[in-house]
Short mmCIF file of C-alpha atoms and ligand atoms in Angstrom, two decimals:
data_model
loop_
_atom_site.label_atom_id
_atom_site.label_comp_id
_atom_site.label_asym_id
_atom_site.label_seq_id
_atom_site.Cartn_x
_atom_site.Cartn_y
_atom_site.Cartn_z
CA UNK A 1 8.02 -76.51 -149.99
CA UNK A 2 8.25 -73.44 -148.08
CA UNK A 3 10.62 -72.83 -145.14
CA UNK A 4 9.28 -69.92 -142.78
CA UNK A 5 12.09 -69.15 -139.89
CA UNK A 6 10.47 -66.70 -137.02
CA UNK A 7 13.29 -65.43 -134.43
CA UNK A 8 12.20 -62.82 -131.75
CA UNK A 9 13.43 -62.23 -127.83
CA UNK A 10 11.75 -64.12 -125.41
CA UNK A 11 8.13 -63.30 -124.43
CA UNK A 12 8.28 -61.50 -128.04
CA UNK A 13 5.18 -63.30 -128.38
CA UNK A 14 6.06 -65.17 -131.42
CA UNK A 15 3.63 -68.40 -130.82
CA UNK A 16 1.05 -65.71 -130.96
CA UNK A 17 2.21 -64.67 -134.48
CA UNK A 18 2.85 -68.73 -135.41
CA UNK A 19 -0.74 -69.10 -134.40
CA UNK A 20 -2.61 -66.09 -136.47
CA UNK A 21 -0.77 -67.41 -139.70
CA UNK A 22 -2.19 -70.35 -139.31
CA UNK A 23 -5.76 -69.10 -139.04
CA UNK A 24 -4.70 -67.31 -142.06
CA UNK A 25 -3.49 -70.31 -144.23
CA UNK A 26 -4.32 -73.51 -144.37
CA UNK A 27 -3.27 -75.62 -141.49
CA UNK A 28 -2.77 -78.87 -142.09
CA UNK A 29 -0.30 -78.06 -144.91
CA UNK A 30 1.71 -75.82 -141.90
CA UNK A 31 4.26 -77.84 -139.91
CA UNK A 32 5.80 -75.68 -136.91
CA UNK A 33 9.01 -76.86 -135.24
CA UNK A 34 10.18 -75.50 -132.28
CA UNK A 35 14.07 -74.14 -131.63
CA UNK A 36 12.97 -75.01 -127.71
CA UNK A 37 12.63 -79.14 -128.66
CA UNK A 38 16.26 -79.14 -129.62
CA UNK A 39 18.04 -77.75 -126.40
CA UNK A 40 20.77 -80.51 -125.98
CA UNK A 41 19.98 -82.74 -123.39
CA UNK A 42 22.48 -83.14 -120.21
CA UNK A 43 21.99 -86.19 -118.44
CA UNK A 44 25.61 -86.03 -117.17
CA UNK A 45 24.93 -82.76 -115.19
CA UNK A 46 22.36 -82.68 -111.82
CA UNK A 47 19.04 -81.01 -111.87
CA UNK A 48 20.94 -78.64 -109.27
CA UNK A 49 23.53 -78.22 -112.51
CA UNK A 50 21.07 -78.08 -115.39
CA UNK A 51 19.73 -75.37 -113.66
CA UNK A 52 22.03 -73.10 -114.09
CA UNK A 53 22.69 -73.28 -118.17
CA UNK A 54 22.68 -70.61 -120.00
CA UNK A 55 19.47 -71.14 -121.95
CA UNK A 56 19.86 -68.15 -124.20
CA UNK A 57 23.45 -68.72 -125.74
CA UNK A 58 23.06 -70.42 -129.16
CA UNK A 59 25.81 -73.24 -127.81
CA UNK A 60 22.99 -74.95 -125.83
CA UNK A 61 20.78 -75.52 -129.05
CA UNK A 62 21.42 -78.74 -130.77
CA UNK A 63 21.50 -76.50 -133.92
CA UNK A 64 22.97 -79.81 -136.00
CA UNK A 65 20.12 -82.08 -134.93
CA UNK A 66 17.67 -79.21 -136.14
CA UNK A 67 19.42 -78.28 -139.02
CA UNK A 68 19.26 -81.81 -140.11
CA UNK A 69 15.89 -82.37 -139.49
CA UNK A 70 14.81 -79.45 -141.50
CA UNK A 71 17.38 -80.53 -144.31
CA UNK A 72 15.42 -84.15 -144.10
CA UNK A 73 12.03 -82.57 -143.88
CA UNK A 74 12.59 -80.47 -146.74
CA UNK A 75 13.84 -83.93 -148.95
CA UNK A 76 10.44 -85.56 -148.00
CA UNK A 77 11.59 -87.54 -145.48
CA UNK A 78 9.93 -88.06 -141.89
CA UNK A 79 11.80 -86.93 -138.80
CA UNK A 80 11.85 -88.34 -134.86
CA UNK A 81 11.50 -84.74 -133.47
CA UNK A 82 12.75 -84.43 -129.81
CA UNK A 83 10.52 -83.35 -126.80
CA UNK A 84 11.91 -80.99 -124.14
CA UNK A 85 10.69 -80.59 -121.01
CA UNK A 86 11.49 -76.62 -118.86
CA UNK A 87 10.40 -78.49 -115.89
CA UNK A 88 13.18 -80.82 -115.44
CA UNK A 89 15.74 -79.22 -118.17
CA UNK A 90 16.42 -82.17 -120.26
CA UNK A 91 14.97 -84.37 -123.54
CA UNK A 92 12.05 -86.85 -122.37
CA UNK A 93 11.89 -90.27 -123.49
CA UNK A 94 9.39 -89.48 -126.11
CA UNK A 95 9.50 -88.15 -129.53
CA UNK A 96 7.18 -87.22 -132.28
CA UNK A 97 6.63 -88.48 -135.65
CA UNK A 98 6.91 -85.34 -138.10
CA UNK A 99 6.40 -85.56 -141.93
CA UNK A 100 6.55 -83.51 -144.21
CA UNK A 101 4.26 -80.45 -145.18
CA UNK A 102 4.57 -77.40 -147.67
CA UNK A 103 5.40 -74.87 -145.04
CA UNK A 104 7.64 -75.42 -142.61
CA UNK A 105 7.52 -72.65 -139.67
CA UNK A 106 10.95 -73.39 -137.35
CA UNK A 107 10.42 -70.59 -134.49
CA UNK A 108 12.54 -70.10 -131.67
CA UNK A 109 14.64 -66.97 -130.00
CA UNK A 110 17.79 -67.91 -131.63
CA UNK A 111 16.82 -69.54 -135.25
CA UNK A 112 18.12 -66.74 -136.98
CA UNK A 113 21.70 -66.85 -135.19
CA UNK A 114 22.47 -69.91 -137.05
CA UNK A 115 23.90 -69.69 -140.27
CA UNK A 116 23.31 -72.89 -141.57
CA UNK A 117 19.70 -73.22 -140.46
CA UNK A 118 19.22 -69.35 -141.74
CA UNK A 119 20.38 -70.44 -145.34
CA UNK A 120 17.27 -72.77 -145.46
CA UNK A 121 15.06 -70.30 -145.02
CA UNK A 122 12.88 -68.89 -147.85
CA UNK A 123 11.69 -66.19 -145.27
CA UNK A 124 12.89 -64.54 -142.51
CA UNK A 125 10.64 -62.90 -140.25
CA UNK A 126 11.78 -61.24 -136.38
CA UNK A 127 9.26 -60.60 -133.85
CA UNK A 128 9.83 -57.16 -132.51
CA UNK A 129 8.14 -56.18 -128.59
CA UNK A 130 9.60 -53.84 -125.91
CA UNK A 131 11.90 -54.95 -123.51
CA UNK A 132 9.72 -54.41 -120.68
CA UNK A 133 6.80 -55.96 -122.34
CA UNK A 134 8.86 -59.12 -122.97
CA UNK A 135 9.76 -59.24 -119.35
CA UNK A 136 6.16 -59.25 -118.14
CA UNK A 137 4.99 -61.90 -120.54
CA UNK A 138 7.87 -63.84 -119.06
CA UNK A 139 7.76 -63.33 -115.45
CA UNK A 140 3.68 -64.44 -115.83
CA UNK A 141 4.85 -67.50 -118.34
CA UNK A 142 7.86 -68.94 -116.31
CA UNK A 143 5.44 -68.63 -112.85
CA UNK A 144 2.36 -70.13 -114.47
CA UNK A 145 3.43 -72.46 -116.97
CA UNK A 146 7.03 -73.72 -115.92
CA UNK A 147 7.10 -74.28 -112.49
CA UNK A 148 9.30 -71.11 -111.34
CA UNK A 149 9.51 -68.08 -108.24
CA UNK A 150 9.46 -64.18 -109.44
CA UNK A 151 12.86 -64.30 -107.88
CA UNK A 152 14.56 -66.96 -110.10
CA UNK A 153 13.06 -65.30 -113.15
CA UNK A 154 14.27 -61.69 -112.18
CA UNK A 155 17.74 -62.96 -111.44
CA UNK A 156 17.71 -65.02 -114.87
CA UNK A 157 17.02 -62.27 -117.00
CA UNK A 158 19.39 -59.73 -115.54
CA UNK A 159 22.02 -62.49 -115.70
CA UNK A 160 21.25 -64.38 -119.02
CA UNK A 161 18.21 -62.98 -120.85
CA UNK A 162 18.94 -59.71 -121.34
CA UNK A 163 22.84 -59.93 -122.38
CA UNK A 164 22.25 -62.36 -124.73
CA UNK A 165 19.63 -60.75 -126.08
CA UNK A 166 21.73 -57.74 -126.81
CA UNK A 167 24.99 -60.20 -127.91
CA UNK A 168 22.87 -62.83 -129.58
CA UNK A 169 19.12 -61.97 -130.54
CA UNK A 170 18.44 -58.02 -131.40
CA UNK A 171 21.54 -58.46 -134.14
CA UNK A 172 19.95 -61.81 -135.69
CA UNK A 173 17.02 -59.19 -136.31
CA UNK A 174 19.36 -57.98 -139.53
CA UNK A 175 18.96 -60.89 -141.29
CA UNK A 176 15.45 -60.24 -140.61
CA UNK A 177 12.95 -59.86 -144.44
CA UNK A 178 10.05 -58.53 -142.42
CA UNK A 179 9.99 -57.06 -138.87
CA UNK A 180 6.62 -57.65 -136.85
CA UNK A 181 6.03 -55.55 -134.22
CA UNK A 182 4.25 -57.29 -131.13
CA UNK A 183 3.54 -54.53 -128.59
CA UNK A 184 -0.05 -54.28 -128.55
CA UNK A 185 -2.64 -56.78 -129.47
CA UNK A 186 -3.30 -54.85 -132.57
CA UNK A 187 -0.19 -56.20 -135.16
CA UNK A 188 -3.50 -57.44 -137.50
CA UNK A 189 -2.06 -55.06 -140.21
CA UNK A 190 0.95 -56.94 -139.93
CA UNK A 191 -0.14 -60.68 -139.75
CA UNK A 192 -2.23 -59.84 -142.97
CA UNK A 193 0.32 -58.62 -144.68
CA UNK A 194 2.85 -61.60 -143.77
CA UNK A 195 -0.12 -63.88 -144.75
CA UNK A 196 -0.34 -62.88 -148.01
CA UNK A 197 3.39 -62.68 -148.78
CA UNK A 198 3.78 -66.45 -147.53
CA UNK A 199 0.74 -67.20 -149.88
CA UNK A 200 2.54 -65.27 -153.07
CA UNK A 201 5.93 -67.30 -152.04
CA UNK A 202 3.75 -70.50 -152.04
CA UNK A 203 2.94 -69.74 -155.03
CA UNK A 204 6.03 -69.17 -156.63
CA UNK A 205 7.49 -71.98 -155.21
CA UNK A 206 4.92 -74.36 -156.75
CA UNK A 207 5.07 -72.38 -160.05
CA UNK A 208 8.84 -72.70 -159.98
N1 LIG P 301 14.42 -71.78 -121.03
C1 LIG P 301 14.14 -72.03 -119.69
N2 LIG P 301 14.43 -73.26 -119.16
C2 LIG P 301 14.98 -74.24 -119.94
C3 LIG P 301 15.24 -74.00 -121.30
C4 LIG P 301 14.95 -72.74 -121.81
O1 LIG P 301 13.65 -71.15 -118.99
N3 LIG P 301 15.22 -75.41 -119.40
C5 LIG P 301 14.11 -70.46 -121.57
C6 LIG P 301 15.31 -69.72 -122.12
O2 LIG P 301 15.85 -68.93 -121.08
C7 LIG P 301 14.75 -68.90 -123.29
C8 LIG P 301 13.30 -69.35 -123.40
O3 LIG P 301 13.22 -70.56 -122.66
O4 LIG P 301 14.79 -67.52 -123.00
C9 LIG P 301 12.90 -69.62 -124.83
O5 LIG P 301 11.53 -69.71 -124.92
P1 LIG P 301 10.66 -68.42 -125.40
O6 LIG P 301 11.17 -67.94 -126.67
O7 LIG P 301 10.53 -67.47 -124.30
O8 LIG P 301 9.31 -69.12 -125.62
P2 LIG P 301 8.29 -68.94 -126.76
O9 LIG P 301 7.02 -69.47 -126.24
O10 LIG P 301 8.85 -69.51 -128.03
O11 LIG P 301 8.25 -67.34 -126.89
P3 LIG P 301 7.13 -66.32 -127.29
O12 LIG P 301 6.71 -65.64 -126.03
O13 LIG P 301 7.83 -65.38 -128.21
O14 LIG P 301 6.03 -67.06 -127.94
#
């Protein structure tokens, strides 16, 4: 078994990258968690509250839940894998059934922050894009997709977003094996060569 972890700021684009390596490889031997499933849940706070968390400060990942549940996958076992929702800021009542597969992709802004999670890793790969081309892909992401006003997401990153990605995110990018760089459309160059570097380590695992 392979275990891919892919770190990158927000709006870095790195579902994009998740989804050309799977058109690359074969994808139903690719499981993908998300770091955004495991944000803990806080039913003691108000929506009014749970509003206001700081969403980009490793403390509000359940990083032991997802640690775990990589540490399970990776002995064969299945895992009940949370589902968050950005709408309402908290765990729903469902979960999903994950097994197993031979590559494991665990993506998320902070996943290489961690380092218990990071020691799991066979390969560490950071998303690179431009600060203000992160910001865009946010402000059009947060308004169509998650329910929020241009004003709330301007006033999040200058509070949140952008310190912690200069405490918490660019640094992680050290631990970084291969940098992609996201800026234009055209990383192809890149995505190829990550594809066949995850198909060599494949093969070494399975030969090993
Ligand atoms: N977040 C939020 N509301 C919540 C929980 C998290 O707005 N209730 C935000 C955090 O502020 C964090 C972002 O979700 O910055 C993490 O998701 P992001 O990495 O932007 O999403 P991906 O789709 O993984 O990113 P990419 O554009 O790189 O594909």
């Amino acid at each position: 078994m392979l275990v891919i972890g892919i770190a990158g700021g927000t709006g870095s684009g790195k579902t994009t990258v998740v989804r050309n390596i799977l058109k690359k490889l074969n994808s139903e031997n690719v499981l993908v968690l998300s770091q955004d499933n495991y944000y803990k849940d806080h039913l003691d706070l108000s929506f009014a509250e749970r509003e206001k968390i700081n969403f980009d400060h490793p403390r509000s990942i359940d990083f032991d839940l997802l640690t775990q549940h990589v540490n399970e996958l990776k002995e064969g076992k299945m895992v009940e894998q949370p589902v968050y929702s950005f709408i309402t800021h908290s765990r729903t009542d469902e979960t999903i059934n994950t097994h197993p597969k031979n590559v494991i992709i665990v993506e998320g802004i902070l996943v290489l922050t961690h380092p218990e999670l990071r020691d799991l890793f066979d390969l560490k790969i950071f998303v690179h894009a431009d600060p203000d081309e992160r910001l865009i892909r946010r402000i059009q992401r947060d308004i169509q997709e998650r329910g929020r006003d241009l004003e709330e997401v301007l006033t999040r990153y200058r509070t949140t977003l952008k310190p912690m990605h200069e405490q918490f995110i660019e640094p992680s990018k050290n631990h970084a094996d291969i940098i992609v760089p996201n800026m234009k459309k055209k990383n192809e160059a890149a995505i190829k060569m990550l594809s066949t570097v995850i198909k060599d380590k494949i093969n070494s695992v399975v030969e090993s």
